[in-house]
Amino acid sequence: MSDMEIRKVQRSGGSSFIVSLPKKWVDATRIEKNDPVGLIIQPDGTLLITPNTSGVQLRKRKEFVVDMATDRTLLLRELIGAYISGYTEIKVKSKVRLPADIIEQVRHFTALSIGQEVVEETDKEILVKDLLNPAEMPLAGTIRRMGVIVTKMNEDAVAALKTSDVDLAHNVIERDGDVDRLQWLIARQANLIYADVNLSRKMDLPVGTASVYVQIAKIIERIADHAAKIAHNAAELSDVPIDDDYLAFIERTGTEALAVFQAALGAFFSSDIERANDTIGKRNALERHCREISKTALSFDAVSAIHFVYISDSLRRVGDYSTDICEHVINHIISTEEPARGKNR
């Protein structure tokens, strides 16, 4: 982190105040005499100066050089990393003809990500561009979509256990990928906002708030993981005879866990600190019911019992992660409240 430069404010004329710009910054941004700069007042009282006055999204390119020895799995992870980091153009190139499996991996990446398309392709190069306008994908809408998918995943995972529906269980597991894609999108959108204050202004989303969306998205993605785990264990128990009362109790506990999750999302979208606090208190009853599921599991054979315990643990984790959402809500509301005004001499 650079050291702070202290500069005195000078008066110019009757009502104007001026301050000189750091030479390093001027050189780095190639500012010339009479060039315009943008001045943006931040909510915390700081003043942000940007050379980008056009409001046009900044373009960044990342290049990956590959060959026959390139680790395909690592390349996919690097492509996803570049996407999340906010690169708007990604080029994969080779000194010789691109291997077929590299081309396949690049296309797999565009299928996994949102807004990424192959726009140019030769024997030696593939260029992927971001065709999504960030302002058209508000972070709040993406979080809502994640919430809808995760809710349905949890409902269907428990339904798969109740009906011994292996196909439904596998379908839940596949939907986990949809949640991953949306979580990556939110991380990418936030990184674009961090790098471009004009985008933050266009989307009317302060950088601090974007950070909260990233945290909430990560938590929802973890809840999706546990829905997939419930579905996996449900598939493993498809041939096991289960008492109707026990199934009904697991179903009620699943509904209870989802109620905590829905309340947490409601507190987040309404910025309701009291609702967030009340929701945290609902976790205790859910934990008791999860312990009862695990206790009853001991009446089954060892292998089956383990699957029931795993299901119980995942239901409990849904409650735990939901209360984490509530804690983020409380922390964010407190941090954005207007501070008491006072003079600092």
Coordinates of C-alpha atoms in Angstrom, one line a residue:
M1 CA 0.0 0.0 0.0
S2 CA 1.3 3.4 -1.0
D3 CA 2.2 6.0 1.7
M4 CA -0.2 8.9 2.1
E5 CA 0.9 12.2 0.6
I6 CA -0.1 15.2 2.6
R7 CA -0.8 18.4 0.5
K8 CA -2.1 21.7 1.6
V9 CA -5.3 23.2 0.1
Q10 CA -4.7 26.5 -1.6
R11 CA -7.2 29.2 -2.3
S12 CA -7.6 30.5 -5.9
G13 CA -9.7 33.5 -6.5
G14 CA -12.6 34.3 -4.2
S15 CA -14.3 30.9 -3.8
S16 CA -12.2 28.2 -5.4
F17 CA -9.8 25.8 -3.6
I18 CA -7.1 23.9 -5.4
V19 CA -4.7 21.1 -4.5
S20 CA -1.8 19.7 -6.6
L21 CA -1.9 16.1 -7.9
P22 CA 0.8 13.6 -7.2
K23 CA 3.3 13.4 -10.1
K24 CA 3.5 9.6 -9.9
W25 CA -0.2 9.3 -10.4
V26 CA -0.2 11.9 -13.2
D27 CA 2.6 10.0 -15.0
A28 CA 0.9 6.6 -14.4
T29 CA -2.4 7.7 -15.8
R30 CA -0.8 9.8 -18.6
I31 CA -2.7 13.0 -17.6
E32 CA -1.7 16.0 -19.7
K33 CA -2.3 19.7 -19.2
N34 CA -6.0 20.7 -19.7
D35 CA -7.1 17.0 -19.6
P36 CA -10.4 16.5 -17.7
V37 CA -10.5 14.3 -14.5
G38 CA -13.6 13.1 -12.7
L39 CA -14.2 14.0 -9.1
I40 CA -16.6 11.7 -7.2
I41 CA -17.6 12.4 -3.5
Q42 CA -17.8 9.1 -1.6
P43 CA -20.3 8.4 1.1
D44 CA -17.6 8.4 3.8
G45 CA -16.6 12.0 2.9
T46 CA -13.5 11.1 0.8
L47 CA -13.0 12.4 -2.7
L48 CA -12.1 10.0 -5.5
I49 CA -10.3 11.3 -8.6
T50 CA -10.4 9.3 -11.8
P51 CA -9.0 9.9 -15.3
N52 CA -11.9 7.9 -16.7
T53 CA -14.6 10.6 -17.3
S54 CA -16.3 8.9 -20.2
G55 CA -18.0 6.3 -18.1
V56 CA -17.0 3.6 -20.6
Q57 CA -16.2 0.2 -18.9
L58 CA -12.5 -0.4 -18.6
R59 CA -11.2 -3.2 -20.8
K60 CA -8.6 -5.7 -19.5
R61 CA -7.0 -8.5 -21.4
K62 CA -5.4 -11.7 -20.0
E63 CA -3.4 -14.1 -22.1
F64 CA -2.5 -17.7 -21.5
V65 CA 0.2 -19.5 -23.5
V66 CA -0.4 -23.2 -23.8
D67 CA 1.2 -26.3 -25.4
M68 CA 0.8 -30.1 -25.3
A69 CA 2.1 -30.2 -21.7
T70 CA -0.4 -27.7 -20.3
D71 CA -2.4 -29.0 -17.4
R72 CA -6.0 -28.9 -18.6
T73 CA -7.6 -28.7 -15.2
L74 CA -5.3 -25.9 -14.1
L75 CA -6.1 -24.0 -17.3
L76 CA -9.8 -24.2 -16.5
R77 CA -9.2 -22.9 -13.0
E78 CA -7.0 -20.1 -14.4
L79 CA -9.7 -19.2 -16.9
I80 CA -12.3 -19.0 -14.1
G81 CA -9.9 -17.0 -12.0
A82 CA -9.4 -14.5 -14.9
Y83 CA -13.2 -14.3 -15.3
I84 CA -13.8 -13.6 -11.6
S85 CA -11.0 -11.1 -11.5
G86 CA -12.8 -9.0 -14.1
Y87 CA -10.8 -9.5 -17.3
T88 CA -13.0 -8.5 -20.3
E89 CA -10.9 -10.3 -22.9
I90 CA -9.2 -13.7 -22.4
K91 CA -6.8 -15.0 -25.1
V92 CA -5.5 -18.6 -25.2
K93 CA -2.7 -19.1 -27.6
S94 CA 0.0 -21.5 -28.7
K95 CA 3.1 -21.4 -30.8
V96 CA 1.8 -24.3 -32.8
R97 CA -1.7 -25.6 -33.4
L98 CA -3.9 -25.5 -30.4
P99 CA -4.5 -29.1 -29.0
A100 CA -8.1 -30.2 -29.4
D101 CA -8.6 -30.8 -25.7
I102 CA -7.5 -27.2 -24.9
I103 CA -10.1 -25.9 -27.3
E104 CA -12.7 -28.2 -25.7
Q105 CA -11.6 -26.8 -22.2
V106 CA -12.0 -23.2 -23.4
R107 CA -15.5 -24.0 -24.7
H108 CA -16.3 -25.7 -21.4
F109 CA -15.3 -22.5 -19.6
T110 CA -17.6 -20.4 -21.7
A111 CA -20.4 -22.8 -20.9
L112 CA -19.7 -22.5 -17.2
S113 CA -19.4 -18.8 -17.1
I114 CA -22.0 -16.1 -17.8
G115 CA -21.5 -13.6 -20.6
Q116 CA -18.3 -15.2 -22.0
E117 CA -18.3 -16.0 -25.7
V118 CA -15.6 -17.1 -28.2
V119 CA -15.5 -14.2 -30.7
E120 CA -12.3 -15.1 -32.7
E121 CA -10.6 -18.5 -33.3
T122 CA -7.7 -19.6 -35.4
D123 CA -5.4 -22.6 -35.4
K124 CA -3.2 -21.0 -32.8
E125 CA -5.5 -18.6 -30.8
I126 CA -8.9 -18.4 -29.2
L127 CA -10.2 -15.0 -28.0
V128 CA -13.0 -15.0 -25.4
K129 CA -14.8 -11.7 -24.8
D130 CA -17.3 -10.6 -22.1
L131 CA -20.5 -9.7 -23.9
L132 CA -22.4 -8.9 -20.7
N133 CA -23.1 -5.3 -19.6
P134 CA -22.5 -5.4 -15.8
A135 CA -25.1 -2.7 -15.2
E136 CA -27.8 -5.1 -16.7
M137 CA -27.1 -7.7 -14.0
P138 CA -27.7 -6.1 -10.6
L139 CA -26.1 -8.0 -7.8
A140 CA -29.4 -8.0 -5.8
G141 CA -31.2 -9.8 -8.6
T142 CA -28.5 -12.4 -8.8
I143 CA -28.7 -13.0 -5.1
R144 CA -32.5 -13.4 -5.3
R145 CA -32.0 -15.9 -8.1
M146 CA -29.5 -17.9 -6.1
G147 CA -31.9 -17.9 -3.2
V148 CA -34.7 -19.4 -5.4
I149 CA -32.5 -22.1 -6.8
V150 CA -31.1 -23.1 -3.4
T151 CA -34.5 -23.2 -1.8
K152 CA -35.8 -25.5 -4.5
M153 CA -32.7 -27.7 -4.3
N154 CA -33.2 -28.2 -0.5
E155 CA -36.9 -29.0 -1.0
D156 CA -36.2 -31.5 -3.8
A157 CA -33.3 -33.1 -1.9
V158 CA -35.6 -34.0 1.0
A159 CA -38.4 -35.0 -1.4
A160 CA -35.9 -37.4 -3.1
L161 CA -35.3 -39.0 0.3
K162 CA -39.0 -39.3 1.1
T163 CA -39.9 -40.8 -2.3
S164 CA -36.7 -42.7 -2.9
D165 CA -36.3 -40.8 -6.2
V166 CA -32.7 -41.3 -7.3
D167 CA -33.2 -39.2 -10.5
L168 CA -34.5 -36.3 -8.6
A169 CA -31.5 -36.5 -6.2
H170 CA -29.1 -36.5 -9.2
N171 CA -30.9 -33.5 -10.6
V172 CA -30.4 -31.6 -7.4
I173 CA -26.7 -32.3 -7.5
E174 CA -26.5 -31.0 -11.1
R175 CA -28.2 -27.7 -10.1
D176 CA -25.3 -27.0 -7.7
G177 CA -23.4 -25.9 -10.8
D178 CA -26.0 -23.2 -11.6
V179 CA -25.4 -21.7 -8.1
D180 CA -21.6 -21.8 -8.6
R181 CA -22.0 -19.8 -11.9
L182 CA -24.1 -17.1 -10.2
Q183 CA -21.6 -16.9 -7.3
W184 CA -18.8 -16.4 -9.8
L185 CA -20.8 -13.7 -11.5
I186 CA -21.3 -11.8 -8.3
A187 CA -17.6 -12.0 -7.5
R188 CA -16.8 -10.8 -11.0
Q189 CA -19.3 -7.9 -10.8
A190 CA -17.8 -6.9 -7.5
N191 CA -14.2 -6.9 -8.8
L192 CA -15.3 -4.8 -11.8
I193 CA -16.8 -2.3 -9.3
Y194 CA -13.7 -2.3 -7.2
A195 CA -11.6 -1.4 -10.3
D196 CA -14.0 1.1 -11.9
V197 CA -15.7 3.7 -9.7
N198 CA -17.8 4.8 -12.7
L199 CA -19.4 1.4 -12.7
S200 CA -20.1 1.7 -9.0
R201 CA -21.8 5.0 -9.6
K202 CA -23.8 3.6 -12.6
M203 CA -25.1 0.7 -10.6
D204 CA -25.6 2.9 -7.5
L205 CA -23.7 0.4 -5.5
P206 CA -21.0 1.5 -3.0
V207 CA -17.9 -0.6 -2.9
G208 CA -18.6 -1.6 0.7
T209 CA -22.0 -2.9 -0.2
A210 CA -20.6 -4.9 -3.1
S211 CA -18.3 -6.6 -0.7
V212 CA -21.3 -7.7 1.4
Y213 CA -23.0 -9.2 -1.7
V214 CA -19.8 -11.2 -2.3
Q215 CA -19.9 -12.6 1.3
I216 CA -23.6 -13.4 1.1
A217 CA -23.2 -15.1 -2.3
K218 CA -20.4 -17.3 -0.9
I219 CA -22.7 -18.4 2.0
I220 CA -25.6 -19.2 -0.3
E221 CA -23.2 -21.3 -2.4
R222 CA -22.2 -23.3 0.7
I223 CA -25.9 -23.9 1.5
A224 CA -26.3 -25.2 -2.1
D225 CA -23.4 -27.6 -1.4
H226 CA -25.2 -29.0 1.5
A227 CA -28.4 -29.4 -0.5
A228 CA -26.4 -31.4 -2.9
K229 CA -25.0 -33.5 0.0
I230 CA -28.5 -34.2 1.3
A231 CA -29.4 -35.3 -2.2
H232 CA -26.3 -37.6 -2.5
N233 CA -27.2 -39.2 0.8
A234 CA -30.8 -39.6 -0.2
A235 CA -29.7 -41.5 -3.3
E236 CA -27.6 -43.8 -1.1
L237 CA -30.6 -44.5 1.1
S238 CA -33.1 -45.2 -1.8
D239 CA -33.2 -48.9 -1.1
V240 CA -33.4 -48.6 2.7
P241 CA -36.9 -49.0 4.4
I242 CA -37.6 -45.9 6.4
D243 CA -40.4 -45.4 8.9
D244 CA -43.0 -42.8 7.7
D245 CA -42.8 -40.9 11.0
Y246 CA -39.0 -40.6 10.8
L247 CA -39.3 -39.4 7.2
A248 CA -42.0 -36.9 8.2
F249 CA -39.8 -35.6 11.0
I250 CA -36.8 -35.1 8.7
E251 CA -39.2 -33.3 6.2
R252 CA -40.4 -30.9 9.0
T253 CA -36.8 -30.2 10.0
G254 CA -35.9 -29.5 6.4
T255 CA -38.8 -27.1 6.2
E256 CA -37.6 -25.5 9.4
A257 CA -34.1 -25.0 8.1
L258 CA -35.4 -23.4 4.9
A259 CA -37.6 -21.1 7.0
V260 CA -34.5 -19.8 8.8
F261 CA -32.8 -19.4 5.4
Q262 CA -35.7 -17.4 4.0
A263 CA -35.9 -15.2 7.0
A264 CA -32.2 -14.5 6.7
L265 CA -32.6 -13.5 3.1
G266 CA -35.6 -11.4 4.0
A267 CA -33.6 -9.5 6.7
F268 CA -30.8 -9.0 4.1
F269 CA -33.0 -7.5 1.4
S270 CA -35.0 -5.4 3.9
S271 CA -31.9 -4.3 5.9
D272 CA -33.9 -5.2 9.0
I273 CA -31.6 -5.5 11.9
E274 CA -34.3 -6.8 14.4
R275 CA -35.4 -9.5 12.0
A276 CA -31.8 -10.6 11.5
N277 CA -31.4 -10.8 15.3
D278 CA -34.7 -12.8 15.7
T279 CA -33.7 -15.2 13.0
I280 CA -30.4 -16.0 14.7
G281 CA -32.4 -17.1 17.8
K282 CA -34.3 -19.7 15.7
R283 CA -31.2 -21.7 15.2
N284 CA -31.4 -23.4 18.6
A285 CA -34.7 -25.2 17.9
L286 CA -33.3 -26.4 14.6
E287 CA -30.2 -27.8 16.2
R288 CA -32.3 -29.8 18.7
H289 CA -34.3 -31.4 15.9
C290 CA -31.1 -32.2 14.0
R291 CA -29.7 -33.9 17.1
E292 CA -32.9 -36.0 17.3
I293 CA -32.5 -37.1 13.7
S294 CA -28.9 -38.2 14.4
K295 CA -30.0 -40.0 17.6
T296 CA -32.8 -41.9 15.8
A297 CA -30.3 -42.8 13.0
L298 CA -28.6 -45.2 15.5
S299 CA -31.5 -47.6 15.1
F300 CA -30.4 -48.3 11.5
D301 CA -27.4 -50.4 10.4
A302 CA -24.0 -48.6 10.5
V303 CA -23.9 -47.6 6.8
S304 CA -27.4 -46.2 6.7
A305 CA -27.0 -44.5 10.0
I306 CA -24.0 -42.5 8.6
H307 CA -26.1 -41.2 5.7
F308 CA -28.8 -40.0 8.1
V309 CA -26.3 -38.3 10.3
Y310 CA -24.8 -36.6 7.2
I311 CA -28.3 -35.4 6.3
S312 CA -28.8 -34.1 9.8
D313 CA -25.5 -32.3 9.7
S314 CA -26.3 -30.6 6.4
L315 CA -29.7 -29.4 7.7
R316 CA -28.0 -28.0 10.7
R317 CA -25.4 -26.3 8.4
V318 CA -28.3 -24.6 6.5
G319 CA -29.3 -23.0 9.8
D320 CA -25.7 -22.1 10.7
Y321 CA -25.0 -20.4 7.4
S322 CA -28.3 -18.6 7.5
T323 CA -27.4 -17.1 10.8
D324 CA -24.0 -16.1 9.2
I325 CA -26.1 -14.1 6.7
C326 CA -27.9 -12.4 9.6
E327 CA -24.6 -11.5 11.2
H328 CA -23.4 -9.9 8.0
V329 CA -26.6 -8.0 7.8
I330 CA -26.2 -6.6 11.3
N331 CA -22.6 -5.7 10.8
H332 CA -23.3 -4.0 7.5
I333 CA -26.2 -1.9 8.9
I334 CA -24.1 -0.8 11.8
S335 CA -21.1 0.1 9.6
T336 CA -23.3 2.2 7.3
E337 CA -25.1 4.1 9.9
E338 CA -24.4 7.8 10.1
P339 CA -21.7 8.4 12.8
A340 CA -22.1 10.9 15.5
R341 CA -20.8 14.2 14.3
G342 CA -18.1 16.0 16.2
K343 CA -15.1 18.3 15.5
N344 CA -11.7 16.7 15.4
R345 CA -9.1 19.2 16.4

